[in-house]
Each structure stands twice: as C-alpha cells, then as structure tokens.
Coordinates of C-alpha atoms in Angstrom, one line a residue:
Chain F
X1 CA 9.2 24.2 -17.1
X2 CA 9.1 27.0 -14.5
X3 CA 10.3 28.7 -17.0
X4 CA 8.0 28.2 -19.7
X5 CA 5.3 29.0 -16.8
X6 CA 6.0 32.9 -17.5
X7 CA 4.1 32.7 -21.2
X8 CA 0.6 32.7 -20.7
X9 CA 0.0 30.9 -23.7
X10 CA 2.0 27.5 -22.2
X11 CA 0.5 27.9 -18.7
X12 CA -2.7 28.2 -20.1
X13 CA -1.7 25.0 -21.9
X14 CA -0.5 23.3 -19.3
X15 CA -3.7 24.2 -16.9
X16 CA -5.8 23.0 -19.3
X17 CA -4.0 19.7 -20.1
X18 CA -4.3 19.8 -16.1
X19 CA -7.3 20.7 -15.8
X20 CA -8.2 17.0 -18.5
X21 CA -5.9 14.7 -16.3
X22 CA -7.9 15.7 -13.2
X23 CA -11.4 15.4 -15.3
X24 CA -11.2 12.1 -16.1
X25 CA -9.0 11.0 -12.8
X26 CA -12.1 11.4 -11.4
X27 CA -14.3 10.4 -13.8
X28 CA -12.8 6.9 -13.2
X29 CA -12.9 7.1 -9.8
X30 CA -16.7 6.5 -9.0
X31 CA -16.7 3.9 -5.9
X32 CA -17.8 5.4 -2.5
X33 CA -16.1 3.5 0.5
X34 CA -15.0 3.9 4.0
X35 CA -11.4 4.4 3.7
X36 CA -8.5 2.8 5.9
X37 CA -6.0 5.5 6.4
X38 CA -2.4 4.9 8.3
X39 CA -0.1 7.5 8.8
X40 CA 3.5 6.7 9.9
X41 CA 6.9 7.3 10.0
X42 CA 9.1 9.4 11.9
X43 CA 8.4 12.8 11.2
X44 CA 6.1 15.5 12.8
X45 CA 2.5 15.5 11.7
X46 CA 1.0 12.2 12.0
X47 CA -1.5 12.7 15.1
X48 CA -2.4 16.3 13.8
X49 CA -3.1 15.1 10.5
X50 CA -5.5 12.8 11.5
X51 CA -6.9 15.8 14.0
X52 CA -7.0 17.5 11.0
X53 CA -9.4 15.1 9.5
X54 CA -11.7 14.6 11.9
X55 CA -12.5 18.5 11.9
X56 CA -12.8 18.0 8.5
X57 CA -15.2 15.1 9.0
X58 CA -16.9 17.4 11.5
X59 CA -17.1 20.1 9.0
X60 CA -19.3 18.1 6.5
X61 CA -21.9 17.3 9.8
X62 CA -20.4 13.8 10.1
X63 CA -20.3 12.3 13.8
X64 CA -16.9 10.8 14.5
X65 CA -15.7 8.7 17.3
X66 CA -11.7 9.3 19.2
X67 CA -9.3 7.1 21.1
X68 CA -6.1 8.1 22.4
X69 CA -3.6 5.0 22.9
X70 CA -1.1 7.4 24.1
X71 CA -1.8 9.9 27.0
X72 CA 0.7 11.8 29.3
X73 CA 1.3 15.5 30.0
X74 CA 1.8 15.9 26.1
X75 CA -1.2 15.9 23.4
X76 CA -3.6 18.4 25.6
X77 CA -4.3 21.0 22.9
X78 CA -6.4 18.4 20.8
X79 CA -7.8 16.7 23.7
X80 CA -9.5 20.4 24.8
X81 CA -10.3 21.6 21.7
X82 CA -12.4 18.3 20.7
X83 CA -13.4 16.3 23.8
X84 CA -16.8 18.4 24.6
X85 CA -17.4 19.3 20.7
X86 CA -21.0 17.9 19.7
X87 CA -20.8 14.6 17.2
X88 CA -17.6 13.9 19.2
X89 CA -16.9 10.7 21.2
X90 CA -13.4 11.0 23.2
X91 CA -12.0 8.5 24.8
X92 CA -8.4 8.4 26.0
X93 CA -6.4 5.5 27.5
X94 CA -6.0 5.2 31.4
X95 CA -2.3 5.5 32.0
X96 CA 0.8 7.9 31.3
X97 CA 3.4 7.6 28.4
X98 CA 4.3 4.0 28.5
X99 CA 7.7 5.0 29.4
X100 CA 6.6 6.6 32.9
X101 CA 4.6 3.5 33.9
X102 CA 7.2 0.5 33.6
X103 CA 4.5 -1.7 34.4
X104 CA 4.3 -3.8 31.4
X105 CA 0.6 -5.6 32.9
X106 CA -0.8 -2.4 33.5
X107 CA 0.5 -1.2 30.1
X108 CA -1.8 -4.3 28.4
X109 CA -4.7 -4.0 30.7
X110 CA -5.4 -0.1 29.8
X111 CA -4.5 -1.1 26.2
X112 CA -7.1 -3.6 25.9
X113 CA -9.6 -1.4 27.8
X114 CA -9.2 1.3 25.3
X115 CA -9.5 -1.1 22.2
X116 CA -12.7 -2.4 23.6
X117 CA -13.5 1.2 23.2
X118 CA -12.7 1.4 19.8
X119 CA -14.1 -1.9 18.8
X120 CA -17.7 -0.7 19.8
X121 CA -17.0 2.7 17.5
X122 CA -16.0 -0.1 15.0
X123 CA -19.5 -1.7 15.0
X124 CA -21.0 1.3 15.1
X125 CA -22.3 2.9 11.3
X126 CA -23.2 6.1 12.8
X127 CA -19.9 6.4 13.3
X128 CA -18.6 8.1 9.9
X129 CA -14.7 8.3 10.9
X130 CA -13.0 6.6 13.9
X131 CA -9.4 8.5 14.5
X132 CA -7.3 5.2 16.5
X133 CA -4.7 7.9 17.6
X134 CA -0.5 6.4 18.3
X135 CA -2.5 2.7 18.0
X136 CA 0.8 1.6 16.3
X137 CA 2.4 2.2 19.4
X138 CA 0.5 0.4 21.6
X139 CA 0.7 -2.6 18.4
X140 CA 4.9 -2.1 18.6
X141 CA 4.4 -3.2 22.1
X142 CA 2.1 -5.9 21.5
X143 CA 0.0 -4.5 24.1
X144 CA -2.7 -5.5 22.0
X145 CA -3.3 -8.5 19.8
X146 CA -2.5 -7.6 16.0
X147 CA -4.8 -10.0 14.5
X148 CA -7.9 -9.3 16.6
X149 CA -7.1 -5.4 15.6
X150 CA -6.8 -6.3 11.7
X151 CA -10.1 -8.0 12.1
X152 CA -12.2 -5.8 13.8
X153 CA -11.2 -3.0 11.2
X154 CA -11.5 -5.0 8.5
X155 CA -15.2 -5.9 9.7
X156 CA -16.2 -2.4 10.5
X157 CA -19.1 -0.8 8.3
X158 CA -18.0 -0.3 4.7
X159 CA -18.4 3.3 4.6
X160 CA -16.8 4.2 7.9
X161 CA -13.6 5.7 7.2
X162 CA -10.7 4.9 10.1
X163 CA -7.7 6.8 10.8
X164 CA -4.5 5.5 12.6
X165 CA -1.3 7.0 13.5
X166 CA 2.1 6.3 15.1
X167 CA 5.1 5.3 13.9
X168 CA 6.0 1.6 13.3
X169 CA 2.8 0.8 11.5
X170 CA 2.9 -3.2 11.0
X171 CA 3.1 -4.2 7.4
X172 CA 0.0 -6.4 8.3
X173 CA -1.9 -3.0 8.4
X174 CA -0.4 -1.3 5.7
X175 CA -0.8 -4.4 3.8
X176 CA -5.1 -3.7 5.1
X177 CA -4.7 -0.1 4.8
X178 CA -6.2 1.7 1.7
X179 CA -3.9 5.1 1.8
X180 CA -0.4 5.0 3.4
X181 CA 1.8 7.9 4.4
X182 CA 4.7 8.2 5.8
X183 CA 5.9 11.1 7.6
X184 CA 10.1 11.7 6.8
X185 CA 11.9 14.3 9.3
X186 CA 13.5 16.4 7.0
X187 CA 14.7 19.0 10.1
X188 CA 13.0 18.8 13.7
X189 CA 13.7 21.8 15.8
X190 CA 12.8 20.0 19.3
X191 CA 15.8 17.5 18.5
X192 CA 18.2 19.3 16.7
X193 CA 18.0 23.1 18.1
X194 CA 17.4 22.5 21.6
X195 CA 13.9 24.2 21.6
X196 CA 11.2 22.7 23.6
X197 CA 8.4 21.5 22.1
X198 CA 5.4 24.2 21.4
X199 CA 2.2 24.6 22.6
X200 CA -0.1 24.9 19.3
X201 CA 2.0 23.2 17.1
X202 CA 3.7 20.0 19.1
X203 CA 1.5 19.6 22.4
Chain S
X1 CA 13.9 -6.5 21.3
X2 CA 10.2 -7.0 20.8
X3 CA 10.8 -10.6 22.3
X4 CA 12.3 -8.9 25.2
X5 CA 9.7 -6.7 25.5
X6 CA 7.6 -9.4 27.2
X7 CA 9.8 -10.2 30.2
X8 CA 8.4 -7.6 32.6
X9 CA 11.7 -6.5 34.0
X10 CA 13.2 -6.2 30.7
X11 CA 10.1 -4.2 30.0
X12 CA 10.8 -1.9 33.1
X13 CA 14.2 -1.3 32.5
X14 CA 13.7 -0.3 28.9
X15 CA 10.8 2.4 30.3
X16 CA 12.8 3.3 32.7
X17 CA 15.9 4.0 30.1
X18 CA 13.2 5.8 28.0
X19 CA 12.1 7.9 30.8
X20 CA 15.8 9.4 31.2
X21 CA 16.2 10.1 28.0
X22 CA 13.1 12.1 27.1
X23 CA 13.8 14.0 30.8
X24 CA 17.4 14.6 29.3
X25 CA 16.3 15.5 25.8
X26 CA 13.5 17.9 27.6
X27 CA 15.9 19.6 30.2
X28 CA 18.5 20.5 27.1
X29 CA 15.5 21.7 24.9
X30 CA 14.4 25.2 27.3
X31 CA 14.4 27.5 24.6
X32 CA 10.7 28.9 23.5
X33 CA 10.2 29.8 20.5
X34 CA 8.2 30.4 17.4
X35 CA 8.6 27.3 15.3
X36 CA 8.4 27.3 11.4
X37 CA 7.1 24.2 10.5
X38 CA 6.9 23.2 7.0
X39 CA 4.6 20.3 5.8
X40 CA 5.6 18.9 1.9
X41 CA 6.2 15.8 -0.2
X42 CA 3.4 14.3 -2.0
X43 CA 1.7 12.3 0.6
X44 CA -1.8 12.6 2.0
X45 CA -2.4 14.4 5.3
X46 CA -0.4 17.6 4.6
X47 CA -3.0 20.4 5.1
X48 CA -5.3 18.4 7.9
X49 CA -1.9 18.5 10.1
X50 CA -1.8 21.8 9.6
X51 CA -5.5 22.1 10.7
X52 CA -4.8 19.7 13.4
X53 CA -1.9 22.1 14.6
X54 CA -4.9 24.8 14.4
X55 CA -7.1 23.3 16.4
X56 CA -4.6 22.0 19.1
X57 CA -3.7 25.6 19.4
X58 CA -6.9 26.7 20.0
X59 CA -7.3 23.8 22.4
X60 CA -4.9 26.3 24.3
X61 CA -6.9 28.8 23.6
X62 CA -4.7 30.6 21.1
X63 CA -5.8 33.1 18.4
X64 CA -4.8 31.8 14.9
X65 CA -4.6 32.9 11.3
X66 CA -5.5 30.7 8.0
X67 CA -5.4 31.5 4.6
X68 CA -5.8 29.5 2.0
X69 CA -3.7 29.6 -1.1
X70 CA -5.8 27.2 -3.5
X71 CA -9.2 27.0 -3.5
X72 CA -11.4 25.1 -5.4
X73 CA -14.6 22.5 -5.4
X74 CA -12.5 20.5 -2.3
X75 CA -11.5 21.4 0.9
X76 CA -14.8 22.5 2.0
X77 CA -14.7 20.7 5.0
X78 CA -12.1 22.0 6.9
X79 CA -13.5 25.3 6.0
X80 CA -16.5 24.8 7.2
X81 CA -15.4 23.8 10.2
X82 CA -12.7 26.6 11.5
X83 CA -14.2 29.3 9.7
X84 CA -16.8 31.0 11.5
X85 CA -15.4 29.8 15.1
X86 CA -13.5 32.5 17.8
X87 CA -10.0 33.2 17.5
X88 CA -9.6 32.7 14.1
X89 CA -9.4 34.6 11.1
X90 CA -10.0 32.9 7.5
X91 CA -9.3 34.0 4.2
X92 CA -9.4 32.1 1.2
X93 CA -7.7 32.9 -2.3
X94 CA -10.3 34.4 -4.2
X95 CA -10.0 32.0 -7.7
X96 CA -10.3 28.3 -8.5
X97 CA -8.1 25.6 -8.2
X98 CA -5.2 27.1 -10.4
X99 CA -5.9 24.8 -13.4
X100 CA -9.4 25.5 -13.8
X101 CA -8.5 29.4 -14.4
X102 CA -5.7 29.3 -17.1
X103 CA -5.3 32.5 -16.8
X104 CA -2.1 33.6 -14.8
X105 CA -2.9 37.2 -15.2
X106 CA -5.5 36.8 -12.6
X107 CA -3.6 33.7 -10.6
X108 CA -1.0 35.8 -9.6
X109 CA -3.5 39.2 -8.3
X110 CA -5.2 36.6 -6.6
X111 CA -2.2 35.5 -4.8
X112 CA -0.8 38.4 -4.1
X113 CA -4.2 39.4 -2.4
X114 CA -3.9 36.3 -0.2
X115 CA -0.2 37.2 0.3
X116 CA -1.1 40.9 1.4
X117 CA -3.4 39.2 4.1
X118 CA -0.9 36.8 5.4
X119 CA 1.5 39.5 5.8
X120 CA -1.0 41.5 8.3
X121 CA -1.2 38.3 10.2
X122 CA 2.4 37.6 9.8
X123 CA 3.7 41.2 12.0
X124 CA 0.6 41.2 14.3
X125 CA 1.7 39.5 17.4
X126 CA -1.8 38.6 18.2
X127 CA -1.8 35.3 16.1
X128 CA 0.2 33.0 17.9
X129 CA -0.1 30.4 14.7
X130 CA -0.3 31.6 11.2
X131 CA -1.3 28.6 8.9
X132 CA -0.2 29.3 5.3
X133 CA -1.8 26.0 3.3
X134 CA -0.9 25.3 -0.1
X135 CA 1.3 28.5 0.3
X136 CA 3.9 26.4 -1.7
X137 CA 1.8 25.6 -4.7
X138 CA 1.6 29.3 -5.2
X139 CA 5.4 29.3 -5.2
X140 CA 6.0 26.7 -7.2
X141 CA 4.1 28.7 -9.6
X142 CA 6.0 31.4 -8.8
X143 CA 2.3 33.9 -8.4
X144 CA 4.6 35.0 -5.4
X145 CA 7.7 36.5 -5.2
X146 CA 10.2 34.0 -3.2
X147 CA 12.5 36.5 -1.5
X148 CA 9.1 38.8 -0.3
X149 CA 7.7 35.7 1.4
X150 CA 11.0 34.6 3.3
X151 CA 11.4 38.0 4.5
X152 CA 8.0 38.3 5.5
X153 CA 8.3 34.7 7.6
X154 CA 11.4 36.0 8.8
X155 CA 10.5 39.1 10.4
X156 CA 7.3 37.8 11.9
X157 CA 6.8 38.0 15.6
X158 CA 9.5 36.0 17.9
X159 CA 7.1 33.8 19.3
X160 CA 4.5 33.0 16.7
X161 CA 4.2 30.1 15.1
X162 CA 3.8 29.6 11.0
X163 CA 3.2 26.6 9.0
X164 CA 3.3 26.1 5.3
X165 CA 2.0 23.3 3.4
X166 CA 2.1 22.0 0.1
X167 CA 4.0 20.0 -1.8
X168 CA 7.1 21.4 -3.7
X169 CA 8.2 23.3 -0.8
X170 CA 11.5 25.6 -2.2
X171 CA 14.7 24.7 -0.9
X172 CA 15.0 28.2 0.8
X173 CA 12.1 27.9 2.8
X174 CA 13.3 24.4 3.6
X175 CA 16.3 26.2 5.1
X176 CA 14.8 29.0 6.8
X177 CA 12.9 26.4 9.0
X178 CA 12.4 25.2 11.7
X179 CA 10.9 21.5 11.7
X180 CA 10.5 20.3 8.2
X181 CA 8.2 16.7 7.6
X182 CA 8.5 15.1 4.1
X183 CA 5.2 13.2 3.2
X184 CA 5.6 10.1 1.1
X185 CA 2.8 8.3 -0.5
X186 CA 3.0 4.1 0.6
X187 CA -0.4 3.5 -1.0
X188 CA -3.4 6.2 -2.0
X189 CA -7.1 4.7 -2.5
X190 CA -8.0 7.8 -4.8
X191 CA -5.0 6.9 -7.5
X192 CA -5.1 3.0 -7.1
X193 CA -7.9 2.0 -6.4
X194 CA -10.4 4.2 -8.3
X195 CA -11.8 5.1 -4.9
X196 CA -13.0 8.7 -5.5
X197 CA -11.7 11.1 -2.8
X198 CA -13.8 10.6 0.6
X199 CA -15.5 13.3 2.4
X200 CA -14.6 13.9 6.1
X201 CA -10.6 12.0 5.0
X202 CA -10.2 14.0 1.7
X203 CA -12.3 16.7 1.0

C-alpha cells in the first residue's frame, strides 16, 4: 500500500475514497452532547492530554472548570500556566502525594473536600468542560465513594463535556464513559534509562 | 489489597513503602536530559498531550516550538489558543487535511516546507520543547524522507525536548526514543455512537 502511495493516480484514489468515508462518517454523526472522556492506563500522557483539552476548550472561548486530586512537588507546570488564566477555575486538593501523607483519614477528608468542588462545577452549565485530574486515583483508594461520583457525572448538564484521568479507571466509569483511552508504555525513559523526570514534558 | 487499604496502619505502611520506592527510583534517575517522547496508537488524546506538554512547559516559563503537520477544518482550537501567546512559535502545514488535496505533488512541498521549519527549531537551542504533531502522518505518507527526520531529531540540542504525535509512528523513530506511549481506543463517542466530534474535547 505504501507502495502504491508513490503513483499519484492511486493516492489520489485513495484520498478521495478517503476523503467519502470521512464525508459521510460525519454526515451520520449529527448529535451534539457533553462528552464523558476517561483516559487511563499506564503510559505517559494521560494528565497532559486532558491539559491539552482544556486549552483547546479555552481556545474556542469556552469557560472550563479544574480539580487536581493529586498534588505534591510534581504537576507544577500546568498548575502555573492555567491557574490565573481567565475562564479558568483551579482548584487543587489539600494534601501531598498520598504516599507522603500515610494518613489514610486525612487522605479521605481532602478527597471529599475537593469532590465537593467538583460536584458544584458539575451543576454548573456555564461550565463547558470540567478536567477531574488523577480522580481515578483517589477512586483506587476509595477515598471517595464510587457511586456518589458516577452519579453526579451522570447528572451533570448534557452538554458539559468532563475529562478524567489516572490510571485504574473503574469499569463502572468506563462502563459511563462515552470515549475510553488507554495509555500503553511502549518505552519510559524515567524508569528504564535512569533520567529524571523533565520539567516541560513530565512535571 | 484494596480491602487492606482501609485498616489505617495497613494504609500507612503501604505509603510509607511507596514513599521509599519513588525516593529510590528518584535518587537512581539524576541524569537531565532532553527527552524524545513519542505519542501514537489510535486512541484519542494524542495531540492535546502534546499541547498539555506545551503548556506545562511554558508553566515553567520555557520557549517552545509547534508545527503542525496536518491541517484542516479541525484542530482550531488548540491553535487558537497557543498561537499568538509569548514564547512560542507556530507554524502550520500550509494544505488541507491530506485527503481533501489528492494531489501528492503538492502534499509533499508542503511537508517539506513544515519540515524545513521544524529543522530551524530543531538546532536552535532556544526552544526547550519542539512539538512535532501529526509529524507521523506525514511519514506514514512518506511526504518526508525517514532517515532526514531521524537525523535531524538526533542532532538536536542536548537538552531540548521533542515530541511527535500521530498515529503510525515508524519503528525507527520508536527506537530512537526516549519515552514512547501507545494510545488504544476502549470506546470513542464520534465512531459509536454517532456523536459528532465535540469542540473544546475534539476539535
């Protein structure tokens, strides 16, 4: 096929066989709706990607609301760049990495106090995308309650598009979820080169 | 485990363990580097990481480079967005999403236009992140010439950053990098569902 791709004839061909599918893919796809997007799995990407959304969301004028169920000395770049931006609600959990607290109580309490965060963004229609950032962690730990989570997303406006990310997604929300990806480590230079993780692209 | 996870010194101990390894897996990693990060695989969320990646870096206050590799009636948003902020530089292919040209002729001039600007950011120093999105489309399509973009990542400055995204990423660029993340599609709205791609999540 890559091949072939050399003739102009066949790629033009090809493009314009393309150029149909894509036509009438969306032709057919006509339904405007807020759309419930996880992101999980292992691999690098996940929390930038949905960073990467929002400033797309911000692009097109929308106003979109932030929480941050994860916070330690990691994570600052996005934090600076979007905190203060206009349209741009921030709020980030009250403790460090769960692993420097080894309070399990405290872990909840902070948990909790950031969903109630979220849950007001979730009732919110002027909110056009809410980004619930490494929720799925603080869900692995049952810090918070899953089904009170599932509901309030479920019952949020229906064209406010939400955005979660960490690994361990629970197959209650990707059972919700509209789009799943999963993010596979193919190579990971932090764990398997001995390079510390960069400022820009990891933290 | 996450039974365990609810005794609190059960809970503390497995922090704690936590704790040491990350401080281990940190004190081995002290090398700094410039990371080549490759985002591919067919899932959503492939170029808004590597816009997230752009705006964490200039959450640092970084100076970054982007061009585009397809361009088309989408991605306007991101665009928007980065485009006319400080510290970065944006170009954009000059032609239409690739099947709405059919003409390779002018597909390939226009890549090798993008390519000629990559390459200025690619041996100036001055960028500390070079974001290369869709560059692998424009490979797969062979508009570029392989070896000349290896090289070119190769030789770029010790301590800048690139990332490439796209799906169909060559094996060869899988091996020259760094930290490579695989996106797989779980579920997508726009192909299911007949959900038509979202701004602010898709566009």
């Amino acid at each position: 096929m890559r091949e072939d791709a050399k003739t102009p004839q066949r790629h033009a061909e090809r493009m314009a066989k393309k150029q149909r599918i894509m036509q009438e893919r969306i032709a057919r796809a006509d339904k405007d709706q807020g759309v419930l997007l996880v992101l999980t799995g292992p691999g690098k990407g996940k929390s930038s990607s949905g960073f990467g959304m929002l400033a797309r969301a911000l692009g097109h004028g929308m106003k979109v609301g932030v929480v941050q169920f994860i916070k330690g000395a990691f994570s600052t770049g996005e934090e600076a760049f979007f905190r203060d931006l206009p349209n741009v609600d921030y709020h980030v959990m009250g403790e460090g990495y769960t692993w420097d607290t080894q309070d399990r109580q405290r872990d909840v309490a902070a948990a909790e106090a950031a969903w109630a965060v979220a849950r007001q963004m979730l009732r919110d229609e002027s909110y056009h995308l809410v980004l619930l950032d490494e929720l799925n962690i603080a869900l692995r730990y049952e810090y918070l309650d899953l089904d009170t989570v599932l509901d309030d997303l479920q019952n949020r406006p229906p064209l406010q598009h939400a955005v979660v990310t960490g690994r361990y997604a629970p197959k209650e929300l990707i059972e919700l979820a509209d789009t799943v990806t999963e993010m596979k480590v193919v190579k990971h230079a932090f764990k398997d080169q001995g390079v510390r993780a960069q400022k820009g692209v990891e933290l």
